[in-house]
């Protein structure tokens, strides 16, 4: 029985990599300095894992930016547009090329766009999407993996295990940039380079090599299955004497198990945290000799492992296949967990005793092995911690649980159907055709950020702070009035982040000091932790919405974050279904909606930016998720009168496959991101005959570029050709907090002008 780890966070315990990369990009340090930081992080990570007793330790899991981009560079998948970076910018060749692919290149007279980025499966980590052309060739280019293996071996000896993304998953993560071929057909061309890399690693002394194939646990076409079988047969045929470990995670092998278990590899890793149900089936059909790596310690969350449960899995496997064929591991790479719990000295000690970050998870893996082998007695202490959590009044509030249990269908339904609500809302709001609004936040200037920081530090009194926020709010309102926007917002100057702001005010959440997790490149996030039943001790936004509404005669939109988004962007508890936690948040948001209505707010927006992110990877699991996610939104939105108008906002692009569920949310108005796709996304809404009102974004807020009046009028004309014009709103793609004021002002003035032009040129019958 061996312990192993699949990957370790590479940002550095104090986010050293972020700082070093950003300084390198700014020209403040040179490549040597950057490399020195990277070297130290790798060494520290290996030492940590060695000391924790891990017997197979990953290398090449380090990355300056992203592990998929590393693979593209290794395999020579370098889009043509970057050629000048190599030929003309010789300075730091490979590194500059690498960062140019990640971030674009606007220097030395060159202007090259970055590669696309998208979410890594169902996580909040984002990877750089490989670009494939019809004539795609593969050729060993970057030698990073060899360098890192040699360094790891020097320190770890035979425990060093190089990690790569497997060939099939690598292809499936990419994108076809031209018509006329399927990326999976590139398998024939890519395998020779894999064989070359694996052979060299073997020659350098590698005993084990880990190939991540998360797609092995996803829905696959016949062609993709064949590609898996063919690819691994080729690898087995070409390389003897090195053991291949194929790693799956986030879902079950399920219908792929039959053939996946028979791939000619030495070991297979399965995720028993996300998909514990697969163990029995796998043990029933596992072929002789295949080693099974049991992913029992949750790599994606912050909770202490329940040893009793893990040991029951391990013992079951031992009974069936024997100790020698078992590895114990975290469920997936620890990239997705914060690094170290120990220094967190502001967490309530009782709750801290329920938690584990990456470093602690390594200890858990070792402890599990020792308990099974009878060489330690940590089981009892663990049992006590797990029991403390399950009994604690800090985590369990009867009144909250009772309220969730009592939710009925009526709680998730508005009093009247949309058509009836629309009529009442129109009478009350008296808005023109093509009403204009924004998504909520206005530019967060340095002054505003400093204000919040000073207040947090105690350098400002509540009075001083609130006065300053009031001033910024009033100024934003006066300006919105002056340019003629129809529905105003208060600007969200008091908010640091759309989830943290609510988490800080709800019971059941805690915040870490240093619990950073990589989001993309040098960007890290510090998600709140939901540790207990969630309730709302007092109003959260009423003070600011009421203040803002009192400054104007125009309608003022209240601004809330939706239950699914709050759930998705937090570490969630693992001791109850996510749907229950979401319903608790939904009830808290519902109470806030009701309180806003009582305070005279007639329009309330509930943002669900992350609703689609939560969609399960396997098709068969999606309906259940969509059902509870949509219901949670409806619970939040349905406690009010028909006259009160509910908006929702989503800023992602692919609605086609979930449009009926978006409609089922039954928001009176939905605002979405559409400008970059030139309204293409509206096709789904048009095709579905989306019944409610909709604001397709006409201003791409992801760039400082200011769209012209003509541009936005033409987008509106296009929208009106697809959807009933009397249902259309006019707004930007998303909130404006990352923009600067000067460009925002001109862009929104242009937007209002475009709406006025649309009112004159597009025929709309508004029925009151
Ligand atoms: N109301 C939020 C804002 O305007 C919405 C942000 C988002 O959708 N990501 O910033
Ligand atoms: Zn958005």
XYZ file of C-alpha atoms and ligand atoms in Angstrom:
779
model
C 0.000 0.000 0.000
C 1.449 3.290 -1.123
C 0.500 6.899 -0.454
C 0.580 9.361 -3.281
C -0.390 12.886 -4.219
C -1.648 14.106 -7.595
C -0.617 17.761 -7.484
C 0.153 20.518 -4.997
C -0.692 24.259 -4.982
C 2.045 26.183 -6.756
C 1.213 29.760 -5.876
C 3.525 29.671 -2.840
C 2.466 29.913 0.793
C 2.533 33.726 0.597
C 1.487 33.944 -3.061
C 5.149 34.434 -4.029
C 4.539 33.244 -7.582
C 1.854 35.851 -8.189
C 4.114 38.628 -7.003
C 7.123 37.383 -8.949
C 5.168 36.923 -12.206
C 3.584 40.340 -11.976
C 6.959 41.936 -11.309
C 8.475 40.078 -14.207
C 5.684 41.239 -16.521
C 6.192 44.806 -15.327
C 9.912 44.535 -16.106
C 10.848 44.998 -12.445
C 12.685 41.688 -12.039
C 14.496 39.589 -14.604
C 13.997 36.002 -15.648
C 16.618 34.712 -13.221
C 14.712 36.195 -10.270
C 11.459 34.710 -11.488
C 13.079 31.307 -11.926
C 14.596 31.483 -8.476
C 11.149 32.050 -6.942
C 9.725 29.149 -8.926
C 12.599 26.899 -7.904
C 12.059 27.686 -4.226
C 8.334 26.993 -4.418
C 8.942 23.617 -6.041
C 11.592 22.667 -3.499
C 9.385 23.722 -0.625
C 6.458 21.752 -2.015
C 8.535 18.617 -2.445
C 9.983 18.920 1.047
C 6.523 19.389 2.509
C 5.229 16.276 0.800
C 8.295 14.260 1.682
C 8.029 15.209 5.323
C 4.346 14.357 5.329
C 5.257 10.818 4.324
C 3.906 10.843 0.776
C 5.527 8.041 -1.189
C 4.819 9.176 -4.754
C 5.272 12.902 -5.114
C 4.208 14.850 -8.195
C 6.586 16.980 -10.233
C 5.812 19.114 -13.292
C 2.619 20.007 -11.432
C 4.274 23.368 -11.019
C 3.344 25.937 -13.649
C 4.140 29.596 -14.163
C 0.642 30.177 -15.494
C -1.336 27.064 -16.357
C -0.635 23.351 -16.757
C -2.600 23.053 -20.011
C -0.568 25.859 -21.533
C 2.555 24.004 -20.370
C 1.338 20.996 -22.340
C 0.726 23.103 -25.462
C 4.260 24.394 -25.234
C 5.665 20.925 -24.649
C 3.793 19.540 -27.663
C 4.610 22.499 -29.887
C 0.970 23.558 -30.196
C 1.863 27.191 -30.757
C -0.549 29.212 -32.898
C 1.048 30.851 -35.917
C 0.392 34.387 -34.668
C 3.036 33.970 -31.957
C 5.849 33.176 -34.377
C 7.190 36.764 -34.293
C 7.637 36.573 -30.524
C 10.245 33.889 -31.054
C 11.899 35.294 -34.145
C 11.871 38.962 -33.236
C 11.930 39.081 -29.449
C 14.867 36.920 -28.587
C 15.265 38.203 -25.038
C 13.813 35.366 -22.990
C 12.589 33.218 -25.878
C 10.484 30.440 -24.486
C 9.288 32.299 -21.390
C 8.182 35.362 -23.319
C 6.456 33.182 -25.874
C 4.710 31.330 -23.060
C 3.429 34.488 -21.383
C 2.492 35.975 -24.768
C 0.232 32.983 -25.396
C -1.307 33.404 -21.948
C -1.700 37.156 -21.905
C -1.253 38.540 -25.409
C 1.720 40.615 -26.519
C 1.673 44.374 -27.061
C 5.297 45.429 -27.220
C 8.141 45.808 -29.692
C 5.710 46.911 -32.378
C 3.737 43.663 -32.060
C 0.069 43.393 -31.122
C -0.941 39.751 -30.666
C -4.091 38.605 -28.880
C -3.994 36.136 -25.995
C -5.323 32.609 -26.274
C -8.799 31.899 -24.975
C -9.316 30.872 -21.371
C -12.055 28.704 -19.944
C -13.023 26.870 -16.785
C -11.160 23.669 -15.911
C -14.042 21.167 -15.863
C -16.384 22.177 -13.040
C -13.851 24.131 -10.969
C -13.137 27.835 -10.661
C -9.659 27.293 -12.076
C -9.294 28.571 -15.641
C -6.995 27.092 -18.261
C -5.653 28.312 -21.578
C -7.503 26.553 -24.387
C -5.248 24.783 -26.927
C -5.883 25.905 -30.510
C -5.843 23.256 -33.217
C -5.789 23.695 -36.972
C -6.637 21.158 -39.682
C -2.974 20.624 -40.501
C -1.923 20.597 -36.847
C 1.511 19.148 -36.237
C 2.999 18.147 -32.882
C 6.659 18.365 -32.062
C 8.496 18.308 -28.769
C 9.187 21.965 -28.010
C 9.405 22.851 -24.309
C 11.616 20.620 -22.160
C 10.179 21.899 -18.872
C 9.006 18.470 -17.731
C 12.490 16.959 -17.998
C 14.085 19.769 -16.032
C 11.527 19.498 -13.273
C 11.788 15.741 -13.118
C 15.572 15.817 -12.848
C 15.368 18.356 -10.019
C 12.673 16.341 -8.262
C 14.620 13.132 -8.597
C 17.696 14.728 -7.068
C 15.665 15.479 -3.978
C 13.103 12.693 -3.897
C 14.765 9.808 -5.702
C 12.334 7.146 -6.857
C 9.452 8.960 -5.165
C 9.454 11.607 -7.910
C 6.528 11.156 -10.271
C 6.201 13.375 -13.359
C 2.662 14.548 -14.108
C 1.269 15.316 -17.558
C -2.195 15.761 -18.971
C -3.036 12.611 -20.908
C -3.266 12.752 -24.706
C -7.019 12.277 -25.075
C -8.012 14.804 -22.424
C -5.470 17.272 -23.800
C -7.121 17.084 -27.215
C -10.623 17.287 -25.800
C -9.703 20.388 -23.779
C -8.767 22.180 -26.988
C -10.678 23.932 -29.711
C -10.808 23.470 -33.475
C -9.882 26.808 -34.998
C -10.856 25.817 -38.539
C -13.547 23.729 -40.152
C -12.881 20.394 -41.791
C -11.518 18.181 -39.024
C -12.265 16.810 -35.571
C -9.750 17.400 -32.808
C -9.993 13.796 -31.625
C -8.616 12.676 -35.006
C -5.344 14.343 -34.055
C -4.694 11.460 -31.659
C -2.636 9.653 -34.315
C -0.326 12.618 -34.656
C 0.004 13.461 -30.998
C 0.889 10.017 -29.650
C 4.408 9.878 -31.144
C 5.335 13.013 -29.160
C 3.899 11.519 -25.960
C 5.897 8.361 -26.610
C 9.020 10.465 -27.066
C 8.404 12.346 -23.802
C 7.583 9.229 -21.787
C 10.612 7.434 -23.181
C 12.910 10.243 -22.182
C 11.398 10.423 -18.709
C 11.971 6.724 -18.354
C 15.573 7.096 -19.485
C 16.017 9.816 -16.901
C 14.888 7.322 -14.279
C 11.142 7.807 -13.826
C 9.474 4.752 -12.357
C 5.936 6.126 -12.307
C 4.353 8.695 -14.646
C 0.929 10.187 -13.986
C -1.296 11.005 -16.954
C -4.399 12.995 -16.003
C -7.398 11.872 -18.019
C -10.410 13.516 -16.395
C -12.416 12.894 -19.562
C -12.329 9.196 -18.782
C -14.986 10.001 -16.178
C -17.150 12.057 -18.541
C -19.671 11.374 -21.306
C -17.754 10.122 -24.348
C -18.600 9.413 -27.962
C -17.616 6.067 -29.500
C -14.848 7.776 -31.376
C -13.446 9.237 -28.170
C -13.533 5.834 -26.484
C -11.674 4.334 -29.397
C -9.114 7.109 -29.160
C -8.514 6.218 -25.503
C -8.073 2.545 -26.275
C -5.854 3.154 -29.264
C -3.701 5.773 -27.522
C -2.955 3.675 -24.460
C -2.283 0.576 -26.531
C 0.291 2.546 -28.499
C 1.895 3.841 -25.347
C 2.022 0.373 -23.791
C 3.498 -1.067 -26.963
C 6.169 1.590 -27.297
C 7.382 1.933 -23.757
C 8.169 -0.870 -21.356
C 9.479 -0.596 -17.855
C 7.752 2.554 -16.758
C 4.489 2.453 -14.862
C 1.650 4.639 -16.105
C -0.920 5.898 -13.645
C -4.054 7.286 -15.265
C -5.867 9.770 -13.041
C -9.588 10.509 -13.207
C -11.510 12.881 -10.959
C -14.685 14.909 -10.386
C -17.004 12.216 -11.739
C -17.425 8.430 -11.827
C -16.076 6.173 -14.550
C -19.632 4.809 -14.689
C -20.461 3.574 -18.199
C -16.792 3.880 -19.187
C -15.623 1.545 -16.408
C -15.863 -1.659 -18.414
C -13.277 -0.702 -21.004
C -11.403 1.952 -18.995
C -10.421 -0.639 -16.398
C -8.875 -2.674 -19.195
C -6.622 0.027 -20.573
C -3.074 -1.365 -20.562
C -1.793 0.804 -17.703
C -0.315 0.012 -14.297
C -2.689 2.026 -12.118
C -5.930 3.923 -12.217
C -6.932 6.721 -9.850
C -10.597 7.220 -8.988
C -12.357 10.011 -7.105
C -14.210 8.528 -4.141
C -15.203 11.910 -2.727
C -17.262 13.106 -5.664
C -18.234 9.604 -6.780
C -18.052 7.118 -3.887
C -20.752 4.984 -5.444
C -18.374 3.765 -8.143
C -16.168 1.733 -5.814
C -18.305 -1.409 -5.679
C -18.738 -1.656 -9.425
C -15.057 -1.090 -10.020
C -13.980 -3.663 -7.467
C -16.368 -6.137 -9.032
C -14.782 -5.883 -12.473
C -11.217 -4.758 -11.880
C -8.758 -6.937 -13.825
C -5.897 -8.714 -12.049
C -2.751 -6.653 -11.660
C -4.323 -3.218 -12.061
C -3.402 -1.030 -9.106
C -6.229 1.142 -7.796
C -5.547 4.590 -6.379
C -8.307 5.533 -3.962
C -9.012 9.272 -3.912
C -10.494 9.460 -0.431
C -9.308 12.858 0.851
C -11.270 15.745 -0.663
C -8.901 17.808 -2.819
C -11.465 20.517 -3.458
C -12.716 21.470 -0.063
C -11.509 22.567 3.338
C -12.906 19.902 5.669
C -11.169 17.332 7.768
C -11.395 13.841 6.321
C -13.717 11.419 8.070
C -11.227 8.597 8.663
C -13.886 6.075 9.502
C -15.531 6.522 6.139
C -12.254 6.523 4.200
C -11.048 3.436 6.024
C -14.240 1.621 5.147
C -13.471 2.263 1.464
C -9.850 1.236 1.841
C -10.702 -1.958 3.712
C -13.296 -2.874 1.160
C -10.665 -2.542 -1.550
C -8.103 -4.500 0.475
C -10.568 -7.355 0.931
C -11.080 -7.534 -2.783
C -7.658 -6.920 -4.318
C -5.156 -6.910 -1.470
C -2.934 -4.264 0.042
C -0.264 -4.394 -2.598
C -2.598 -3.126 -5.262
C -3.817 -0.089 -3.392
C -2.724 3.530 -3.284
C -4.196 6.141 -0.960
C -4.503 9.673 -2.287
C -6.425 12.925 -2.285
C -9.391 12.856 -4.667
C -7.705 15.207 -7.164
C -4.818 17.659 -7.337
C -4.632 19.836 -4.224
C -4.365 22.834 -6.562
C -7.965 23.556 -5.614
C -7.454 23.840 -1.848
C -5.861 26.598 0.191
C -2.331 25.771 1.330
C -2.023 25.745 5.092
C -4.557 25.896 7.891
C -2.063 26.183 10.750
C -1.325 29.924 10.498
C -5.039 30.817 10.377
C -5.331 32.273 13.848
C -8.637 34.097 13.545
C -10.823 31.053 12.960
C -12.821 29.889 15.969
C -10.717 26.967 17.328
C -13.754 24.714 17.552
C -14.431 25.185 13.837
C -10.761 25.129 12.873
C -10.658 21.632 14.349
C -13.097 20.534 11.605
C -10.904 21.807 8.790
C -7.909 20.763 6.671
C -6.055 22.594 3.877
C -3.549 21.099 1.427
C -0.768 20.539 3.959
C -3.121 18.907 6.423
C -4.588 16.730 3.682
C -1.153 15.232 3.040
C -0.984 14.264 6.709
C -4.432 12.721 6.410
C -3.353 10.537 3.512
C -0.409 9.251 5.540
C -2.502 8.842 8.672
C -5.024 6.715 6.804
C -2.327 4.343 5.644
C -0.887 4.082 9.126
C -4.267 3.455 10.711
C -5.014 0.681 8.243
C -1.594 -0.816 8.913
C -2.146 -0.466 12.628
C 0.828 1.817 13.215
C -0.913 4.866 14.621
C -3.915 5.611 16.753
C -5.170 8.855 15.269
C -8.569 7.400 14.516
C -10.045 8.311 17.885
C -9.031 11.990 17.725
C -10.426 12.194 14.229
C -13.702 10.640 15.332
C -13.986 13.246 18.048
C -13.456 16.113 15.603
C -16.027 14.705 13.183
C -18.466 14.227 16.036
C -17.866 17.715 17.382
C -18.787 19.053 13.976
C -21.924 16.970 13.647
C -23.202 17.989 17.068
C -22.036 21.587 17.323
C -24.602 24.298 17.773
C -22.322 26.523 15.749
C -23.061 24.416 12.673
C -26.607 23.302 13.376
C -29.555 25.621 13.936
C -32.852 23.894 14.319
C -34.897 26.931 13.302
C -33.017 27.191 9.980
C -33.369 23.493 9.225
C -37.068 23.556 10.099
C -37.679 26.487 7.834
C -35.970 24.800 4.879
C -37.882 21.586 5.524
C -41.143 23.524 5.433
C -40.570 25.111 2.008
C -43.506 24.434 -0.307
C -44.052 24.836 -4.032
C -45.982 28.016 -3.283
C -42.869 29.559 -1.744
C -41.145 29.195 -5.091
C -43.932 30.730 -7.161
C -44.845 34.357 -7.781
C -48.437 35.224 -7.011
C -49.437 35.747 -10.651
C -48.081 34.683 -14.008
C -45.653 36.896 -15.868
C -48.175 38.577 -18.194
C -50.253 39.785 -15.253
C -47.186 40.970 -13.354
C -45.878 42.756 -16.409
C -49.018 44.788 -16.756
C -48.949 45.885 -13.115
C -45.246 46.676 -13.246
C -45.632 48.755 -16.399
C -48.429 50.755 -14.881
C -46.374 51.458 -11.823
C -42.972 52.097 -13.385
C -44.069 54.043 -16.499
C -40.833 53.317 -18.312
C -40.299 54.182 -21.988
C -39.683 51.528 -24.632
C -36.103 50.241 -24.542
C -35.601 51.244 -20.893
C -31.966 51.857 -20.002
C -30.167 50.573 -16.904
C -26.782 49.231 -15.734
C -25.858 45.965 -14.022
C -25.037 47.423 -10.624
C -21.455 48.371 -9.911
C -19.698 51.537 -11.043
C -15.925 51.922 -11.335
C -14.109 51.064 -8.127
C -11.544 53.830 -8.003
C -8.431 53.636 -5.828
C -10.088 56.180 -3.531
C -13.070 53.932 -2.968
C -10.928 50.852 -2.362
C -8.759 52.757 0.069
C -11.804 53.969 1.899
C -12.978 50.421 2.548
C -9.487 49.267 3.480
C -9.044 52.123 5.961
C -12.416 51.429 7.504
C -11.581 47.751 7.855
C -8.303 48.608 9.563
C -10.107 50.929 11.966
C -8.492 54.070 10.589
C -11.898 55.534 9.784
C -14.951 55.769 12.022
C -18.223 54.292 10.775
C -19.540 57.807 10.453
C -16.625 59.026 8.342
C -16.743 55.949 6.179
C -20.464 56.054 5.553
C -20.343 59.729 4.757
C -17.699 59.135 2.109
C -19.652 56.224 0.576
C -22.787 58.375 0.610
C -20.944 61.090 -1.297
C -19.790 58.664 -3.974
C -23.303 57.236 -4.227
C -24.956 60.635 -4.569
C -22.480 61.657 -7.207
C -23.175 58.482 -9.197
C -26.912 59.071 -8.928
C -26.708 62.724 -10.028
C -24.631 61.640 -12.985
C -27.035 58.829 -13.970
C -29.895 61.322 -13.855
C -27.954 63.808 -15.919
C -27.385 61.394 -18.797
C -30.985 60.190 -18.711
C -30.766 56.579 -17.571
C -34.227 55.200 -16.741
C -33.554 52.738 -13.922
C -30.742 53.778 -11.616
C -28.364 51.825 -9.380
C -26.535 52.943 -6.257
C -23.162 51.812 -7.582
C -22.084 49.152 -5.028
C -19.279 51.333 -3.624
C -19.697 49.717 -0.216
C -19.002 46.227 -1.608
C -15.631 44.550 -1.902
C -16.947 41.497 -3.706
C -20.423 40.321 -4.631
C -20.209 37.139 -2.511
C -17.963 38.241 0.351
C -20.198 41.247 1.032
C -23.145 38.980 1.771
C -21.115 36.236 3.433
C -19.785 38.735 5.945
C -23.296 39.622 6.991
C -24.801 36.141 7.096
C -24.445 33.654 9.949
C -22.775 30.375 8.982
C -19.855 31.888 7.024
C -16.227 32.354 8.018
C -13.294 34.035 6.297
C -9.663 33.015 6.174
C -6.647 35.299 6.235
C -4.593 33.466 3.658
C -6.843 30.809 2.120
C -5.931 31.695 -1.453
C -6.619 29.413 -4.390
C -5.422 29.967 -7.956
C -8.150 31.161 -10.307
C -6.072 31.798 -13.412
C -2.491 32.855 -14.059
C -1.438 35.114 -11.227
C -5.036 35.650 -10.112
C -6.068 34.058 -6.833
C -9.365 34.057 -4.971
C -10.089 33.635 -1.292
C -13.527 32.029 -1.117
C -15.601 32.336 2.060
C -16.200 29.117 3.983
C -19.760 28.014 4.740
C -19.460 26.015 7.957
C -22.957 26.068 9.385
C -26.655 26.636 8.849
C -27.141 30.005 7.205
C -29.347 32.745 8.506
C -29.661 36.482 8.142
C -29.436 38.241 11.487
C -30.363 41.629 10.020
C -30.933 43.614 6.837
C -27.897 43.561 4.550
C -28.470 46.093 1.779
C -31.553 48.036 2.851
C -29.564 50.875 4.388
C -27.790 51.685 1.121
C -30.722 51.048 -1.184
C -33.016 53.199 0.924
C -30.456 55.983 1.030
C -29.964 55.824 -2.729
C -33.696 55.718 -3.511
C -34.253 58.835 -1.407
C -31.860 60.813 -3.610
C -33.923 60.563 -6.794
C -37.390 60.367 -8.294
C -36.282 57.739 -10.769
C -36.688 54.030 -9.942
C -33.707 52.706 -7.941
C -32.808 49.054 -8.426
C -31.923 46.988 -5.338
C -28.926 44.725 -5.862
C -28.434 41.229 -4.427
C -26.335 38.170 -5.171
C -28.331 35.007 -5.786
C -28.196 31.821 -3.707
C -26.519 29.623 -6.318
C -23.774 32.163 -6.959
C -23.083 32.564 -3.249
C -22.864 28.774 -2.967
C -20.686 28.302 -6.056
C -18.111 30.871 -5.058
C -17.702 29.616 -1.483
C -16.214 26.497 0.081
C -19.354 24.629 1.009
C -20.035 22.229 3.817
C -19.866 18.577 2.904
C -22.127 17.299 5.663
C -25.392 18.096 3.907
C -26.509 18.233 0.248
C -25.577 21.413 -1.610
C -29.241 21.879 -2.433
C -30.094 22.232 1.258
C -27.348 24.799 1.822
C -28.575 26.690 -1.234
C -32.108 26.746 0.081
C -30.869 28.208 3.349
C -29.170 31.002 1.420
C -32.283 31.386 -0.742
C -34.427 32.023 2.305
C -31.978 34.632 3.592
C -32.005 36.411 0.224
C -35.780 36.121 0.094
C -36.034 37.924 3.432
C -33.752 40.639 2.078
C -35.920 40.999 -1.044
C -38.993 41.396 1.140
C -37.205 43.960 3.312
C -36.167 45.946 0.240
C -39.741 45.928 -1.027
C -40.909 47.181 2.348
C -38.352 49.971 2.153
C -39.993 51.134 -1.082
C -37.677 49.535 -3.633
C -39.752 48.550 -6.670
C -37.100 46.808 -8.742
C -34.743 44.213 -7.272
C -31.962 42.435 -9.164
C -30.740 39.041 -7.988
C -27.458 38.217 -9.744
C -26.866 34.589 -10.680
C -23.547 34.937 -12.464
C -22.487 31.420 -11.454
C -25.652 29.455 -12.154
C -24.266 27.756 -15.226
C -20.915 27.080 -13.584
C -22.554 24.684 -11.191
C -23.815 22.493 -14.007
C -22.612 18.900 -13.438
C -20.157 17.498 -15.965
C -22.200 14.408 -16.716
C -25.415 15.009 -18.649
C -27.307 12.529 -16.513
C -26.666 14.631 -13.387
C -27.697 17.933 -14.887
C -31.499 17.881 -14.589
C -31.368 17.371 -10.833
C -28.984 20.287 -10.367
C -30.935 22.615 -12.626
C -34.075 21.738 -10.799
C -32.831 22.689 -7.335
C -30.780 25.646 -8.557
C -33.719 27.218 -10.367
C -36.010 26.488 -7.438
C -33.590 28.222 -5.065
C -33.641 31.323 -7.244
C -37.411 31.248 -7.307
C -37.588 30.915 -3.542
C -35.418 34.017 -3.259
C -37.566 35.922 -5.770
C -41.111 34.981 -4.838
C -41.834 36.583 -1.466
C -43.084 39.848 -2.931
C -46.044 41.476 -4.663
C -46.653 41.209 -8.396
C -45.891 44.902 -8.832
C -42.324 44.479 -7.656
C -40.076 43.721 -10.584
C -37.390 41.054 -10.257
C -34.337 41.235 -12.469
C -31.616 38.638 -12.756
C -28.238 38.931 -14.403
C -25.918 36.323 -15.891
C -22.622 36.949 -17.557
C -21.702 33.828 -19.432
C -22.356 32.954 -22.925
C -23.666 29.499 -23.553
C -27.410 29.387 -22.946
C -28.446 26.994 -25.662
C -28.593 23.840 -23.623
C -30.212 25.355 -20.524
C -32.579 27.945 -21.958
C -35.729 26.262 -20.666
C -34.302 26.403 -17.149
C -33.393 30.064 -17.547
C -37.002 30.655 -18.525
C -38.165 28.617 -15.539
C -36.427 31.109 -13.238
C -39.300 33.390 -14.235
C -37.427 36.628 -13.559
C -39.394 39.585 -14.891
C -36.254 40.841 -16.617
C -32.987 39.066 -17.386
C -29.839 40.931 -18.409
C -27.124 38.929 -20.140
C -23.772 39.246 -21.855
C -24.232 39.364 -25.621
C -22.272 42.213 -27.162
C -19.092 40.296 -27.977
C -21.032 37.645 -29.823
C -22.948 40.322 -31.756
C -26.280 39.124 -30.322
C -25.648 35.593 -31.568
C -26.602 34.354 -28.126
C -30.069 35.731 -28.510
C -30.800 32.988 -31.022
C -31.417 30.598 -28.147
C -33.896 33.005 -26.553
C -35.586 33.719 -29.878
C -35.821 30.089 -30.822
C -37.287 29.211 -27.450
C -39.677 32.184 -27.649
C -38.411 33.397 -24.293
C -41.500 34.902 -22.704
C -40.205 37.512 -20.240
C -38.301 40.783 -20.673
C -34.651 40.728 -21.563
C -31.699 43.107 -21.652
C -29.027 41.838 -24.041
C -25.757 43.637 -23.233
C -24.817 46.178 -25.899
C -21.581 47.377 -24.283
C -18.635 44.995 -23.818
C -17.338 45.981 -20.415
C -14.343 43.621 -20.573
C -12.389 46.168 -22.573
C -11.689 49.886 -22.156
C -12.991 50.427 -25.663
C -15.973 52.819 -25.980
C -18.705 51.573 -28.334
C -20.281 54.190 -30.625
C -23.979 55.096 -30.711
C -24.281 53.559 -34.163
C -22.736 50.313 -33.006
C -25.163 49.951 -30.137
C -28.171 51.021 -32.213
C -27.311 48.351 -34.705
C -27.076 45.745 -31.931
C -30.498 46.852 -30.693
C -31.946 46.637 -34.182
C -30.579 43.136 -34.417
C -32.053 42.221 -31.037
C -35.428 43.654 -32.083
C -35.398 41.480 -35.172
C -35.057 38.400 -32.966
C -37.266 39.211 -29.989
C -40.398 41.318 -29.393
C -39.125 44.906 -29.180
C -41.455 45.712 -26.285
C -39.568 43.146 -24.171
C -36.135 44.681 -24.709
C -34.002 46.567 -22.194
C -30.798 48.421 -22.922
C -27.775 47.792 -20.681
C -24.072 46.882 -20.598
C -22.885 43.246 -20.553
C -21.998 43.254 -16.861
C -21.078 45.427 -13.886
C -18.642 48.277 -14.426
C -16.452 47.924 -11.368
C -13.312 47.006 -13.314
C -13.656 49.955 -15.698
C -12.418 53.543 -15.347
C -14.832 56.470 -15.079
C -13.883 58.407 -18.233
C -14.582 55.569 -20.681
C -17.633 54.447 -18.673
C -19.198 57.896 -18.881
C -18.884 58.222 -22.637
C -19.980 54.643 -23.241
C -23.126 55.002 -21.127
C -23.996 58.359 -22.687
C -23.712 56.665 -26.049
C -25.855 53.805 -24.774
C -28.644 56.182 -23.713
C -28.427 57.902 -27.106
C -28.690 54.521 -28.823
C -31.831 53.695 -26.819
C -33.373 57.047 -27.810
C -32.621 56.364 -31.430
C -34.114 52.899 -31.166
C -37.308 54.395 -29.733
C -37.615 56.517 -32.851
C -36.549 54.051 -35.478
C -37.928 50.767 -34.200
C -41.642 50.385 -34.059
C -42.727 49.266 -30.597
C -46.199 48.987 -29.258
C -46.044 49.311 -25.505
C -49.160 47.945 -23.942
C -50.052 49.445 -20.575
N -24.112 43.389 -9.768
C -22.777 42.930 -10.034
C -21.959 44.093 -10.569
O -22.525 44.921 -11.244
C -22.789 41.810 -11.034
C -21.395 41.305 -11.316
C -21.354 40.029 -12.139
O -22.278 39.667 -12.800
N -20.258 39.340 -12.114
O -20.759 44.145 -10.372
Zn -22.056 39.895 -15.063
